[in-house]
PDB file of C-alpha atoms in Angstrom:
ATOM      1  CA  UNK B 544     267.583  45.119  74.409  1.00 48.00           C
ATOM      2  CA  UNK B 545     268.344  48.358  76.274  1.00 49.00           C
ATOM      3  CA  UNK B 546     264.614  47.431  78.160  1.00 49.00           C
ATOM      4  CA  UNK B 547     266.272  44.210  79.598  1.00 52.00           C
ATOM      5  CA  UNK B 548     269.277  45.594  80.555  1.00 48.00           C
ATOM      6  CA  UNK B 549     266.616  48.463  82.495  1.00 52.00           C
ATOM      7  CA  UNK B 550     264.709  45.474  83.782  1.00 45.00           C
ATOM      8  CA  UNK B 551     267.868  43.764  84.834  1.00 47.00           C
ATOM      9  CA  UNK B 552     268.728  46.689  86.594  1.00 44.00           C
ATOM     10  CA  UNK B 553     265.934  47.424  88.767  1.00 43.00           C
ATOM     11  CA  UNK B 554     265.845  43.447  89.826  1.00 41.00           C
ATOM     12  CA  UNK B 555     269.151  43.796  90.710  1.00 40.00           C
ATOM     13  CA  UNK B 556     268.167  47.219  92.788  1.00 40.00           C
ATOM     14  CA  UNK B 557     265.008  45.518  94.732  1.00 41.00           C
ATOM     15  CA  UNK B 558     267.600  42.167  95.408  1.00 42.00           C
ATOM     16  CA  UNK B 559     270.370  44.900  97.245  1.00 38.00           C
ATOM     17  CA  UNK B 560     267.283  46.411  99.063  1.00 41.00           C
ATOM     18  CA  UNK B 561     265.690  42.994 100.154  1.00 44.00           C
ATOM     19  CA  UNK B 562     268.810  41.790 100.705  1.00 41.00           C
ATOM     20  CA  UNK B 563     268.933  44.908 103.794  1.00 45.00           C
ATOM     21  CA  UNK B 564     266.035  43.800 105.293  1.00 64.00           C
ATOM     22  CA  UNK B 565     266.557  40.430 106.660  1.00 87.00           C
ATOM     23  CA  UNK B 566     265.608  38.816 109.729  1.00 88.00           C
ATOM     24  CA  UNK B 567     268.600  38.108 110.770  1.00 86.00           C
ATOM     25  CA  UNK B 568     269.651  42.097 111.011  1.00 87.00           C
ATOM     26  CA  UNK B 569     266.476  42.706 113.766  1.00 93.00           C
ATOM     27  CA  UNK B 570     268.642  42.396 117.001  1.00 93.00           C
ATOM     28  CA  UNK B 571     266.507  41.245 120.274  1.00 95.00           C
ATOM     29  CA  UNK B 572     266.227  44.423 123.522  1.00 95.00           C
ATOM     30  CA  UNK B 573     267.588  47.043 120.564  1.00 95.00           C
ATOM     31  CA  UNK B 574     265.089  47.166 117.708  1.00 96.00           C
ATOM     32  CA  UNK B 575     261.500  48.614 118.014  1.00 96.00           C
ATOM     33  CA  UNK B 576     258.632  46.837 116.644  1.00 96.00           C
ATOM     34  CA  UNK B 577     258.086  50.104 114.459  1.00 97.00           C
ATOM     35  CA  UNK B 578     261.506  49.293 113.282  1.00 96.00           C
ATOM     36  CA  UNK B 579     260.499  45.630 112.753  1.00 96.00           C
ATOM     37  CA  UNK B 580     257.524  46.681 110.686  1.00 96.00           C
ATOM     38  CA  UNK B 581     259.806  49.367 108.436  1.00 95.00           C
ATOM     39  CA  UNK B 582     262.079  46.577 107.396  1.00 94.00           C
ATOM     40  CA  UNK B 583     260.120  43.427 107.302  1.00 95.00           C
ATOM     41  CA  UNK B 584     256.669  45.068 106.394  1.00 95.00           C
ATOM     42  CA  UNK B 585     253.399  43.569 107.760  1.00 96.00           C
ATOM     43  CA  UNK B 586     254.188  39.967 109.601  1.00 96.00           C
ATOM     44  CA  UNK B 587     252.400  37.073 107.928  1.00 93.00           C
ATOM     45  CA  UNK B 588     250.309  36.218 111.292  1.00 94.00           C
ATOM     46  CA  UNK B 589     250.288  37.696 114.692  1.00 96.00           C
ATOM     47  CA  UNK B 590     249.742  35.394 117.836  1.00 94.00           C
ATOM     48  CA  UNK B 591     249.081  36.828 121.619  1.00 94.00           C
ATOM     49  CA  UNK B 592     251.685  35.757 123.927  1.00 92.00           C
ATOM     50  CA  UNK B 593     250.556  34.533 126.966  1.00 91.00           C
ATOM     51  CA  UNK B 594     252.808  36.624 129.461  1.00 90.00           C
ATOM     52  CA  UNK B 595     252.141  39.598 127.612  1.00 93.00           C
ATOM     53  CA  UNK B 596     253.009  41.298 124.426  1.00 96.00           C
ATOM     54  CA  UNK B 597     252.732  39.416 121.028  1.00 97.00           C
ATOM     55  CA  UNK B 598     254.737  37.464 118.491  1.00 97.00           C
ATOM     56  CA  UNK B 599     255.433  38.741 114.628  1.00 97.00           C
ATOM     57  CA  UNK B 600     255.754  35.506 112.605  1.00 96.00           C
ATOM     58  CA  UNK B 601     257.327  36.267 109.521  1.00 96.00           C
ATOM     59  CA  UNK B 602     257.062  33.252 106.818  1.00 92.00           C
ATOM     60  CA  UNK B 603     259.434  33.263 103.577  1.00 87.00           C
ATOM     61  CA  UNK B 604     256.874  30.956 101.379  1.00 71.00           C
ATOM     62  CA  UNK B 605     255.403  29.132  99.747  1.00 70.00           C
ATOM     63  CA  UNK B 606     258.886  28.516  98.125  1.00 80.00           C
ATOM     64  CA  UNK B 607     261.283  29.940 100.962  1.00 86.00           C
ATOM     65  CA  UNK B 608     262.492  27.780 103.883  1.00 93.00           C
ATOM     66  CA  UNK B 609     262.523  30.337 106.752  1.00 94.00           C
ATOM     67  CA  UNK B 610     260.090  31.488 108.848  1.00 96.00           C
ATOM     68  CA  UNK B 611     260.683  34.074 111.939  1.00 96.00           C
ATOM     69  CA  UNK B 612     258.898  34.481 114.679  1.00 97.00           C
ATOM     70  CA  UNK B 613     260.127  37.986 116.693  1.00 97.00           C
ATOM     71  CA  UNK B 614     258.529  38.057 120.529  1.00 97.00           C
ATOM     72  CA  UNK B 615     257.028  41.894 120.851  1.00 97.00           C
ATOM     73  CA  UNK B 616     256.616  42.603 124.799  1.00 97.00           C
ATOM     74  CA  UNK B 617     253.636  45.442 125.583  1.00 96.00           C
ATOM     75  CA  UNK B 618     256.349  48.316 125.230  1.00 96.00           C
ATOM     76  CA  UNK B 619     256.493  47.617 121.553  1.00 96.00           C
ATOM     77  CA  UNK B 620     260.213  46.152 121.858  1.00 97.00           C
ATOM     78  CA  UNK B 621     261.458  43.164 119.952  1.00 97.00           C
ATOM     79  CA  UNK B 622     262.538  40.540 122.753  1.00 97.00           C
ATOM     80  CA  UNK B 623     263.316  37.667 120.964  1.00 96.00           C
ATOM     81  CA  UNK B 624     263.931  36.703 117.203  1.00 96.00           C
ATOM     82  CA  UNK B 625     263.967  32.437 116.529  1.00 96.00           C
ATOM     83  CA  UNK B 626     264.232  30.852 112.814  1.00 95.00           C
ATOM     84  CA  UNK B 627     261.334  28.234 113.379  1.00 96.00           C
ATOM     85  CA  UNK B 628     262.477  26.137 110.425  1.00 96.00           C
ATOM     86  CA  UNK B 629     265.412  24.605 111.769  1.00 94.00           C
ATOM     87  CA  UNK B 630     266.358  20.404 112.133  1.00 93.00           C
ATOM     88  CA  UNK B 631     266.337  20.874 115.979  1.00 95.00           C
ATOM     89  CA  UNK B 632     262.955  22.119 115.511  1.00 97.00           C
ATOM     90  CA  UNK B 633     261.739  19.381 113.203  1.00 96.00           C
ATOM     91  CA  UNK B 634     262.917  16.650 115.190  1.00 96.00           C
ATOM     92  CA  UNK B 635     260.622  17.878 118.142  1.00 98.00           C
ATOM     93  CA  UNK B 636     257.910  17.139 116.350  1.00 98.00           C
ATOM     94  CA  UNK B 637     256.895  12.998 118.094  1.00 98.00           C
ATOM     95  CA  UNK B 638     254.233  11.017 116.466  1.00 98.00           C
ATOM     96  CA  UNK B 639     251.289   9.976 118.700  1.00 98.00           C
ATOM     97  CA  UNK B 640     252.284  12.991 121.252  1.00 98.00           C
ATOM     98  CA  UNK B 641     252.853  16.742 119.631  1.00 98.00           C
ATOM     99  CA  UNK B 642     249.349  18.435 118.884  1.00 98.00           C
ATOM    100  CA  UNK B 643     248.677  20.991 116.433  1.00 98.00           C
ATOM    101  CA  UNK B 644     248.620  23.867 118.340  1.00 96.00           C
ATOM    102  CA  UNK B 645     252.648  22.396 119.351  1.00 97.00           C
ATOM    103  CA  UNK B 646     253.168  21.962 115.366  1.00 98.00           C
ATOM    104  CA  UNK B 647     251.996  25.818 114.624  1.00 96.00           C
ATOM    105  CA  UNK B 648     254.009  27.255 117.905  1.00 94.00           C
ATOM    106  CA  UNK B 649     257.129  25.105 117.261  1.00 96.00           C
ATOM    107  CA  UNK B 650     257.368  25.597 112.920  1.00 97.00           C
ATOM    108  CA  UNK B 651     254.754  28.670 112.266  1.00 95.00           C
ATOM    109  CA  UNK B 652     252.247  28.606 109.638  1.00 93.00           C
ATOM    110  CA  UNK B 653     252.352  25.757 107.102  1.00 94.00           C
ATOM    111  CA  UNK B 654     252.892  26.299 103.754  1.00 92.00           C
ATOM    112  CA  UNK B 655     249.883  24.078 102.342  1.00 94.00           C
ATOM    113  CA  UNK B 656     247.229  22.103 104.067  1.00 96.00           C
ATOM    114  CA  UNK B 657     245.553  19.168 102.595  1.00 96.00           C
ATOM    115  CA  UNK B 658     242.548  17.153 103.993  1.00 96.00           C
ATOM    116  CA  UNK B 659     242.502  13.305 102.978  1.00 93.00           C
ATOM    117  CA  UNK B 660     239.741  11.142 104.444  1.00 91.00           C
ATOM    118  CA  UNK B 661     240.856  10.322 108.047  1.00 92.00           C
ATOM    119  CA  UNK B 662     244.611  12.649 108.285  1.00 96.00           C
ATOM    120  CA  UNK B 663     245.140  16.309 107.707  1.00 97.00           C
ATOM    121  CA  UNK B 664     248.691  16.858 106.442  1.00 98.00           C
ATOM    122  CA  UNK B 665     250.745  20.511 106.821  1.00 98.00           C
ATOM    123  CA  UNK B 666     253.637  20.952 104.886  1.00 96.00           C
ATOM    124  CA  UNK B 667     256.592  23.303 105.054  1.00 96.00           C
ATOM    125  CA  UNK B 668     259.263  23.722 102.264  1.00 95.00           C
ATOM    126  CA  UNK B 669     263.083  23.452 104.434  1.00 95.00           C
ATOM    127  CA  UNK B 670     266.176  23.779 103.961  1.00 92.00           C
ATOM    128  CA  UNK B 671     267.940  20.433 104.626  1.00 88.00           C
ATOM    129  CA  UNK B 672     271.841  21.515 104.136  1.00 87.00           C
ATOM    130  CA  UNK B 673     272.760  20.378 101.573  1.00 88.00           C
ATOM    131  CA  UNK B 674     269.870  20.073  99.619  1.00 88.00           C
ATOM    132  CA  UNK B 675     266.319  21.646 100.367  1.00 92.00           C
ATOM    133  CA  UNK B 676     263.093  19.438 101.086  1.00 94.00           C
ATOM    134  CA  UNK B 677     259.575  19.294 102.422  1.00 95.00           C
ATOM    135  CA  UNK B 678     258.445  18.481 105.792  1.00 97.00           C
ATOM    136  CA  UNK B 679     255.216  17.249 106.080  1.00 98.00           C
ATOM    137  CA  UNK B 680     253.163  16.500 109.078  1.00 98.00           C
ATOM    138  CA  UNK B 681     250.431  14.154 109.407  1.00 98.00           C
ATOM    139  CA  UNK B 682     247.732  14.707 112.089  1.00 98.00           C
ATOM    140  CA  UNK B 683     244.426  12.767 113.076  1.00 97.00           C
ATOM    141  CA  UNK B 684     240.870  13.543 113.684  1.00 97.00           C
ATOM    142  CA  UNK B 685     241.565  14.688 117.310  1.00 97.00           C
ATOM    143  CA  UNK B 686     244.579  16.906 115.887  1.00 97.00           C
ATOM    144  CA  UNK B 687     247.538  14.607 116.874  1.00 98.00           C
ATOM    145  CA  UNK B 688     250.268  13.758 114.937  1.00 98.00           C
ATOM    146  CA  UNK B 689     250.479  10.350 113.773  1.00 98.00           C
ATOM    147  CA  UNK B 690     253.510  10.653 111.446  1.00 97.00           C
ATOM    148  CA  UNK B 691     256.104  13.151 109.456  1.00 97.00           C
ATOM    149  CA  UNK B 692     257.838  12.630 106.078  1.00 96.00           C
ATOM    150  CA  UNK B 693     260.606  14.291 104.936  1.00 94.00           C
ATOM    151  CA  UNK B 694     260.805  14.516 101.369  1.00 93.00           C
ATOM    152  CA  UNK B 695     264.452  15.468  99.958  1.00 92.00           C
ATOM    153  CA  UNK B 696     264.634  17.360  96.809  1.00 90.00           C
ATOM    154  CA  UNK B 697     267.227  15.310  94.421  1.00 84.00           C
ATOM    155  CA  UNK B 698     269.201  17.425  92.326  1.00 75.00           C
ATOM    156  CA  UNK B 699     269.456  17.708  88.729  1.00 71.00           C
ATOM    157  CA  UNK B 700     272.700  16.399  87.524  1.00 66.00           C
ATOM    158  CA  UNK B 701     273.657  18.464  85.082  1.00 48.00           C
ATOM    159  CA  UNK B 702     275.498  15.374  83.468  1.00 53.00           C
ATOM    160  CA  UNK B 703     272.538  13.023  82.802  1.00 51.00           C
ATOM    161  CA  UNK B 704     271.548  14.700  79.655  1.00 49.00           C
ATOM    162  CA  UNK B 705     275.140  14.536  78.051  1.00 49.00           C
ATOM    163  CA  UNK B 706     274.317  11.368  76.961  1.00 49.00           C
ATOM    164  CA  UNK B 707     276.691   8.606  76.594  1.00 50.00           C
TER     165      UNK B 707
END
């Protein structure tokens, strides 16, 4: 007993210190990417920017629905901070035009990849207010998206096993 409550404890502990370390507590022109790495740790992928500098893209999976991408310029400054899992963000994604390289710059990294025989389909878990969901994006052979689904979690109603 006493070794749950100990248990308990320390979850509790490592939830208050997660909880300090979000990405929405990095502010843009007054945190350093040294700062950046002290509370977020190692980013999950790191892409060059074209104008200079690099972006930190920090992905809450396979189960969480953010991912953050922070814009590093060559002085080592965080420039910009953008939750890529957003609707607006989703909705930019247009069958038969938006390429892969678009999908990966406009949501980050997907959260699973599967090949069928002529489509490759990403998927990324999201938070679709007010229930969560999947977004997945179908692309062809030449890496061109020929669809989307989204796929709305239902939730359990805690009523339905009552009975009659």
């Amino acid at each position: 007993m006493i070794l749950n409550f100990r248990l308990i404890n320390v979850l509790l502990t490592l939830g208050v210190l997660a909880g300090c370390a979000m990405p929405e507590t990095i502010v843009p022109n007054a945190t350093s990417a040294v700062e950046l790495l002290q509370r977020l740790g190692k980013p999950t992928d790191i892409r060059v920017n074209p104008q200079g500098g690099e972006y930190w893209e920090y992905a809450y999976g396979p189960e969480g629905t953010e991912t953050w991408l922070f814009g590093i310029d060559r002085g080592k400054m965080v420039r910009s901070s953008t939750q890529l899992l957003t609707e607006e963000r989703l909705h930019r994604v247009v069958p038969g035009v938006t390429t892969e390289t678009q999908v990966r710059e406009l949501l980050g990294a997907p959260r699973k990849t599967t090949q069928f025989r002529e489509e490759i389909a990403w998927e990324w878990r999201v938070d679709l207010s007010p229930n969560l969901g999947e977004f997945v994006v179908r692309f062809n052979p030449a890496g061109v998206v020929t669809g989307y689904n989204v796929l709305v979690d239902i939730p359990a109603d805690s009523h339905e096993s009552d009975g009659p």
